Coordinates of C-alpha atoms and ligand atoms in Angstrom, one line a residue:
M189 CA 36.1 -21.1 138.8
A190 CA 39.1 -21.8 137.0
V191 CA 42.2 -23.6 138.6
A192 CA 46.0 -23.5 137.1
T193 CA 46.8 -26.6 135.9
A194 CA 50.7 -26.7 135.8
N195 CA 52.8 -28.1 133.0
K196 CA 50.3 -27.5 130.0
A197 CA 51.6 -26.1 127.0
S198 CA 50.1 -22.9 126.1
N199 CA 50.8 -22.5 122.3
G200 CA 52.1 -18.9 122.5
K201 CA 50.2 -17.9 125.3
P202 CA 51.9 -17.0 128.3
G203 CA 53.4 -20.4 129.8
P204 CA 51.9 -22.2 132.9
K205 CA 54.1 -20.8 135.1
H206 CA 53.3 -17.3 134.3
N207 CA 49.7 -18.1 134.4
I208 CA 49.9 -19.4 138.0
E209 CA 51.9 -16.4 139.1
A210 CA 49.2 -13.8 137.1
M211 CA 46.5 -16.1 138.9
R212 CA 48.3 -15.3 142.5
Q213 CA 48.4 -12.0 142.1
A214 CA 45.3 -11.4 140.6
F215 CA 44.1 -13.6 143.9
Y216 CA 46.3 -11.6 146.2
D217 CA 44.6 -8.1 145.0
R218 CA 41.0 -9.2 145.4
I219 CA 41.8 -10.4 148.9
A220 CA 43.9 -7.1 149.5
K221 CA 40.4 -5.4 148.7
K222 CA 38.9 -7.6 151.8
D223 CA 42.0 -6.7 153.8
M224 CA 43.3 -10.0 153.8
A225 CA 47.1 -11.3 152.9
P226 CA 48.5 -14.6 152.3
L227 CA 50.9 -15.6 155.3
W228 CA 53.4 -17.8 152.8
K229 CA 54.4 -14.3 151.3
V230 CA 55.7 -13.1 154.6
M231 CA 55.8 -16.0 156.9
K232 CA 59.9 -16.1 156.9
S233 CA 59.8 -12.1 157.8
V234 CA 57.4 -12.6 160.8
V235 CA 58.7 -15.8 162.4
T236 CA 62.3 -14.8 161.6
K237 CA 65.0 -17.7 162.2
E238 CA 67.0 -15.1 164.8
P239 CA 66.3 -11.5 166.4
V240 CA 66.0 -8.8 163.9
T241 CA 66.7 -5.6 165.2
R242 CA 66.4 -2.1 163.6
C243 CA 68.5 -1.0 167.0
Q244 CA 72.2 0.1 166.0
P245 CA 74.9 0.3 168.7
H246 CA 75.8 3.9 169.5
V247 CA 77.4 5.8 172.0
W248 CA 76.6 9.2 173.3
H249 CA 79.6 11.0 174.9
Y250 CA 79.1 12.8 178.1
S251 CA 81.4 16.0 176.7
D252 CA 78.5 16.6 174.4
V253 CA 75.4 15.7 176.2
K254 CA 76.1 17.8 179.2
S255 CA 77.2 21.4 177.3
L256 CA 73.8 20.6 175.3
V257 CA 71.7 19.7 178.2
L258 CA 73.1 22.9 180.2
E259 CA 72.1 25.0 177.1
S260 CA 68.4 23.8 177.0
G261 CA 68.4 25.4 180.7
G262 CA 68.7 28.7 179.2
L263 CA 65.7 27.9 177.1
I264 CA 63.1 26.2 178.8
T265 CA 62.1 25.7 182.9
A266 CA 61.8 22.6 184.0
E267 CA 58.1 23.7 185.1
E268 CA 57.5 24.7 181.6
A269 CA 58.9 21.5 179.8
E270 CA 57.3 19.8 182.8
R271 CA 60.4 17.5 182.4
R272 CA 63.5 19.1 180.6
V273 CA 64.7 16.0 179.0
L274 CA 67.0 15.6 176.4
I275 CA 66.3 12.4 174.4
L276 CA 69.0 9.9 173.5
E277 CA 67.7 9.2 169.9
N278 CA 69.0 5.2 168.5
P279 CA 70.4 6.5 165.1
A280 CA 68.2 4.2 163.2
M281 CA 64.8 5.0 165.0
R282 CA 65.2 8.5 164.5
G283 CA 61.8 10.1 165.9
E284 CA 60.5 7.5 167.9
S285 CA 61.8 8.4 171.4
K286 CA 63.7 5.0 171.3
A287 CA 67.0 3.9 172.5
T288 CA 66.4 0.4 172.2
N289 CA 62.9 -0.8 170.9
T290 CA 61.1 -1.0 173.9
L291 CA 63.3 1.2 176.1
F292 CA 63.7 5.2 176.2
A293 CA 66.1 7.1 177.4
G294 CA 67.0 10.7 178.4
I295 CA 69.7 13.1 179.9
Q296 CA 67.2 15.2 182.7
M297 CA 68.3 18.2 184.1
I298 CA 66.9 20.0 187.2
M299 CA 68.4 23.8 188.0
P300 CA 68.5 25.0 191.5
G301 CA 65.3 25.8 192.8
E302 CA 63.5 24.3 190.1
V303 CA 60.7 21.9 190.6
A304 CA 59.5 19.1 188.2
P305 CA 55.9 18.7 189.1
A306 CA 54.1 15.9 190.8
H307 CA 52.8 13.4 188.2
R308 CA 52.2 9.5 187.5
H309 CA 52.0 7.0 185.0
V310 CA 51.9 3.4 183.9
S311 CA 55.1 3.5 182.5
S312 CA 57.9 3.0 185.3
A313 CA 61.0 5.1 185.2
I314 CA 64.6 4.7 186.6
R315 CA 66.8 7.3 187.2
F316 CA 71.0 7.0 187.3
V317 CA 72.5 10.3 188.8
L318 CA 75.4 11.5 187.0
D319 CA 76.1 15.1 187.8
G320 CA 75.6 17.3 191.1
K321 CA 74.5 16.3 194.6
G322 CA 71.9 17.6 196.3
A323 CA 68.4 17.7 194.6
Y324 CA 65.9 15.2 195.2
T325 CA 63.4 13.0 193.8
A326 CA 59.8 12.3 195.9
V327 CA 58.1 9.1 194.9
E328 CA 55.2 7.7 196.7
G329 CA 55.6 9.9 200.1
E330 CA 59.3 9.6 200.4
K331 CA 61.9 12.2 199.8
S332 CA 65.0 10.7 198.5
I333 CA 68.4 13.0 198.2
M334 CA 70.1 12.0 195.3
S335 CA 74.0 11.6 194.5
R336 CA 76.1 10.7 191.6
G337 CA 76.1 6.5 191.2
D338 CA 72.4 6.3 192.6
F339 CA 69.7 4.4 191.3
V340 CA 66.5 5.5 191.6
I341 CA 62.8 3.7 190.9
T342 CA 59.7 5.1 190.1
A343 CA 57.4 2.2 189.4
N344 CA 54.0 2.2 187.5
W345 CA 51.8 4.2 188.9
A346 CA 54.0 5.9 191.6
P347 CA 53.7 9.7 192.0
H348 CA 56.8 11.1 191.8
D349 CA 58.2 14.7 191.6
H350 CA 61.9 15.9 191.6
G351 CA 63.4 19.7 193.3
N352 CA 66.5 20.9 193.1
T353 CA 67.3 22.5 196.8
S354 CA 71.2 22.6 196.0
D355 CA 73.1 25.6 194.6
Q356 CA 74.5 23.2 191.1
P357 CA 72.2 21.9 188.2
M358 CA 71.7 17.9 188.7
L359 CA 72.0 15.5 185.6
W360 CA 70.3 12.1 185.6
L361 CA 70.2 9.2 183.2
D362 CA 66.1 8.6 182.8
V363 CA 65.3 5.4 181.2
L364 CA 61.7 4.3 181.0
D365 CA 59.6 1.3 179.3
F366 CA 56.9 3.2 177.6
P367 CA 58.2 2.0 174.1
A368 CA 56.9 -1.4 175.5
V369 CA 54.1 0.2 177.4
N370 CA 53.1 1.8 174.1
F371 CA 53.4 -1.3 172.0
Y372 CA 50.5 -3.1 174.6
E373 CA 48.7 0.2 174.3
T374 CA 48.4 0.5 177.8
S375 CA 49.1 4.2 178.3
F376 CA 47.9 6.3 181.1
A377 CA 49.2 9.3 183.1
E378 CA 47.7 12.3 185.3
Q379 CA 49.1 15.2 186.6
F380 CA 48.3 16.5 190.3
D381 CA 46.7 19.6 191.2
E382 CA 50.0 20.4 193.6
P383 CA 53.6 20.4 192.0
T384 CA 55.0 18.9 194.8
Q385 CA 53.9 15.9 197.0
V386 CA 53.6 16.1 200.7
T387 CA 56.6 13.3 201.8
T388 CA 56.4 11.8 205.1
R389 CA 59.1 9.5 204.9
E390 CA 62.8 10.8 205.2
N391 CA 65.8 10.1 202.8
G392 CA 66.8 6.7 202.8
D393 CA 63.9 5.7 204.8
S394 CA 63.1 2.5 202.1
L395 CA 66.7 1.3 201.9
N396 CA 66.8 1.6 205.5
L397 CA 63.9 -0.2 206.4
Y398 CA 64.0 -3.0 203.4
G399 CA 67.6 -3.1 202.5
S400 CA 68.9 -4.3 206.2
G401 CA 68.3 -8.0 206.1
V402 CA 65.0 -7.6 208.3
L403 CA 61.8 -7.5 206.6
P404 CA 58.7 -5.7 208.3
D405 CA 55.9 -8.3 209.3
G406 CA 53.1 -8.1 206.9
S407 CA 53.5 -8.7 203.1
W408 CA 54.6 -5.7 200.9
G409 CA 52.5 -7.3 198.1
R410 CA 53.1 -5.4 194.8
N411 CA 55.3 -6.2 191.9
Y412 CA 58.1 -3.9 192.2
T413 CA 60.7 -3.1 195.0
P414 CA 60.0 -1.3 197.9
V415 CA 63.4 0.3 197.7
I416 CA 63.2 4.1 196.1
N417 CA 67.1 4.5 196.0
Y418 CA 69.8 2.4 196.0
T419 CA 72.4 4.5 196.6
Y420 CA 76.3 4.3 195.2
E421 CA 77.5 4.7 198.5
R422 CA 76.0 1.4 199.2
T423 CA 76.5 -0.5 196.1
R424 CA 79.9 0.4 195.2
P425 CA 81.8 -1.5 198.1
I426 CA 80.3 -4.6 197.3
V427 CA 81.3 -5.0 193.7
A428 CA 84.6 -3.5 194.8
R429 CA 84.9 -6.3 197.4
M430 CA 84.0 -8.9 194.6
L431 CA 86.6 -7.8 192.5
A432 CA 89.2 -7.7 195.2
A433 CA 88.1 -11.1 196.2
G434 CA 88.7 -12.1 192.3
E435 CA 84.6 -12.8 192.0
I436 CA 85.2 -11.7 188.3
D437 CA 83.0 -13.1 185.6
K438 CA 84.8 -13.8 182.4
R439 CA 82.0 -11.3 180.4
H440 CA 80.6 -9.3 182.9
G441 CA 83.3 -8.5 185.6
A442 CA 82.4 -8.1 189.2
R443 CA 78.5 -7.6 188.8
V444 CA 75.7 -7.2 191.1
H445 CA 72.2 -6.8 190.0
Y446 CA 69.4 -4.7 191.7
A447 CA 67.0 -6.8 193.8
N448 CA 63.9 -6.4 195.1
P449 CA 64.7 -7.5 199.0
V450 CA 61.2 -9.0 199.3
T451 CA 61.3 -11.5 196.4
G452 CA 65.0 -11.2 196.0
G453 CA 63.7 -10.5 192.1
P454 CA 64.4 -7.9 189.9
V455 CA 63.1 -4.6 191.0
L456 CA 60.6 -3.8 188.2
P457 CA 58.7 -6.1 186.4
T458 CA 59.8 -4.6 183.3
M459 CA 63.4 -3.4 183.7
G460 CA 66.2 -4.6 185.6
A461 CA 69.6 -3.3 186.2
W462 CA 73.2 -4.3 187.0
L463 CA 76.2 -2.6 188.6
A464 CA 79.6 -4.3 187.5
M465 CA 83.4 -3.5 187.9
F466 CA 86.1 -4.1 186.1
P467 CA 89.6 -4.8 186.7
K468 CA 92.1 -2.7 184.6
G469 CA 93.2 -4.3 181.6
F470 CA 90.0 -6.6 181.4
K471 CA 89.5 -8.6 178.4
G472 CA 85.5 -9.9 178.6
E473 CA 84.8 -12.9 176.7
P474 CA 81.6 -12.2 174.2
Y475 CA 78.6 -12.2 175.3
R476 CA 74.5 -11.9 173.8
A477 CA 71.4 -12.0 174.9
T478 CA 67.8 -11.2 173.6
D479 CA 67.9 -8.0 176.0
G480 CA 69.1 -5.2 174.5
T481 CA 70.8 -3.1 177.2
I482 CA 71.4 0.2 177.9
F483 CA 74.8 0.8 179.6
V484 CA 76.4 3.9 181.5
C485 CA 80.3 4.4 182.4
V486 CA 80.2 5.3 185.9
E487 CA 84.4 5.6 186.2
G488 CA 87.1 4.7 184.6
E489 CA 87.2 4.0 180.5
G490 CA 87.3 1.0 178.6
T491 CA 86.0 -0.1 174.9
T492 CA 82.7 -2.2 174.3
N493 CA 83.0 -4.7 171.0
V494 CA 79.3 -4.6 169.6
D495 CA 79.0 -7.5 166.2
G496 CA 82.5 -5.7 165.5
K497 CA 82.0 -2.0 166.3
D498 CA 84.1 -0.4 168.8
L499 CA 82.7 1.7 170.9
D500 CA 84.8 3.7 173.2
W501 CA 83.3 5.0 176.6
G502 CA 84.7 7.1 179.7
P503 CA 82.8 8.4 182.6
N504 CA 78.8 9.3 182.1
D505 CA 79.0 8.4 178.4
V506 CA 75.8 6.2 177.4
F507 CA 75.8 3.4 175.0
V508 CA 73.4 0.8 174.1
V509 CA 73.8 -2.7 172.8
P510 CA 71.4 -4.4 170.8
P511 CA 69.4 -7.5 171.3
W512 CA 71.4 -10.8 170.2
K513 CA 74.6 -9.2 169.1
R514 CA 77.7 -10.2 170.6
Y515 CA 79.5 -7.6 172.7
A516 CA 82.7 -7.7 174.8
H517 CA 84.0 -5.4 177.1
K518 CA 87.6 -3.9 177.5
T519 CA 89.0 -1.8 179.9
A520 CA 92.2 0.6 180.0
K521 CA 91.6 1.4 183.3
Q522 CA 89.5 0.1 186.5
A523 CA 85.8 0.7 185.6
V524 CA 82.4 0.7 186.7
L525 CA 79.5 0.4 184.1
F526 CA 75.3 0.0 185.4
S527 CA 73.4 -1.2 183.1
I528 CA 69.5 -1.7 182.4
S529 CA 67.7 -4.0 179.7
D530 CA 63.9 -5.5 179.7
R531 CA 65.2 -8.5 180.5
P532 CA 62.3 -9.2 183.5
A533 CA 59.7 -8.6 181.2
Q534 CA 61.3 -11.0 178.3
K535 CA 61.6 -13.4 181.4
A536 CA 58.2 -13.2 182.2
L537 CA 57.0 -13.6 179.1
G538 CA 59.4 -16.7 178.6
I539 CA 60.9 -15.3 175.4
W540 CA 64.7 -14.7 177.1
R541 CA 67.5 -16.4 175.5
E542 CA 71.2 -15.9 176.0
G543 CA 74.2 -17.6 174.3
Ligands
1HN120 C1 59.2 11.3 183.0 O1 57.8 11.4 183.9 C2 60.1 11.5 183.9 O2 59.4 12.2 186.0 C3 61.2 11.7 182.7 O3 61.4 12.6 185.6 C4 61.3 11.2 181.6 C5 60.3 10.6 179.5 C6 58.9 10.5 179.2 C7 57.6 10.7 179.5 C8 57.7 10.4 181.3 C9 60.3 12.2 184.9 C10 60.2 11.2 180.9 C11 59.1 10.7 182.0

């Protein structure tokens, strides 16, 4: 087989540089037919010097979202839809059901008298309640009545259904890890014959049992929190107390993370969540980390600068910060932000970085 010899004159014929390029291309064409390719052509784009993301910073304003979600209530029932959710699609990843590359976000509504039937799936879900009072989520036999600001957890394979016995629509943010689960191609799901599961534990049971500084003897033995609903009623006073005491991080404000009371670790192996209160006039220092983050404004208003772009937010607005983009919060009023990301998954894999 001919070997290219560089730097030899070529008497009017294409020069050696051209020869070697032509020979390389001919080689690439031949190996392509055998489903092979040269790493050296792609190496810098597959192992980048820094994180590369398609995810864009974006805010969904509740003034738009709420009226559109309410409108969807006239088009389809929760039963027919199974889950009546409008997807918050990252503008750079339309049609992929992604807010970040690893997380789904959507706004779900359940109308008075409706039931969203029981099912379970490998993908874990969280709900953050935006509007309404008195609808419930039943998770693994516990019925949890929800209020605004509550953080509700549906772990991997936990049976769950929703119902609304109140007299007003209830809306919440759903965040699921299914883009990550689907990346690993490990999704399973099933529906139950009965639309609602039998509940054996009353409202608030798991928070009372596991969130009171004592733990039942015996091991919980699962890799997610036993608490179904971390209520705003219990969590808000903690960040308010930190704010009053001046325990305010220069980047993240007076912030807590939601913890699994059995381990002290994150609530789910795939997703972690935080609640932060900021004083009026807060001007945060910039921060970046490799986990793309979904934020919800619970109270107040402010602006988050992400990589030079200002995202203005007020109550119930949802915004997304892509991985490794520097961001800094500032507030016009005292504000509360909930946030969620895939940080626990990245940490478990040893690939998380900040700074
Ligand atoms: C799901 O099961 C729920 O249970 C919400 O409320 C949103 C988005 C995609 C796939 C399953 C729920 C979902 C979902």
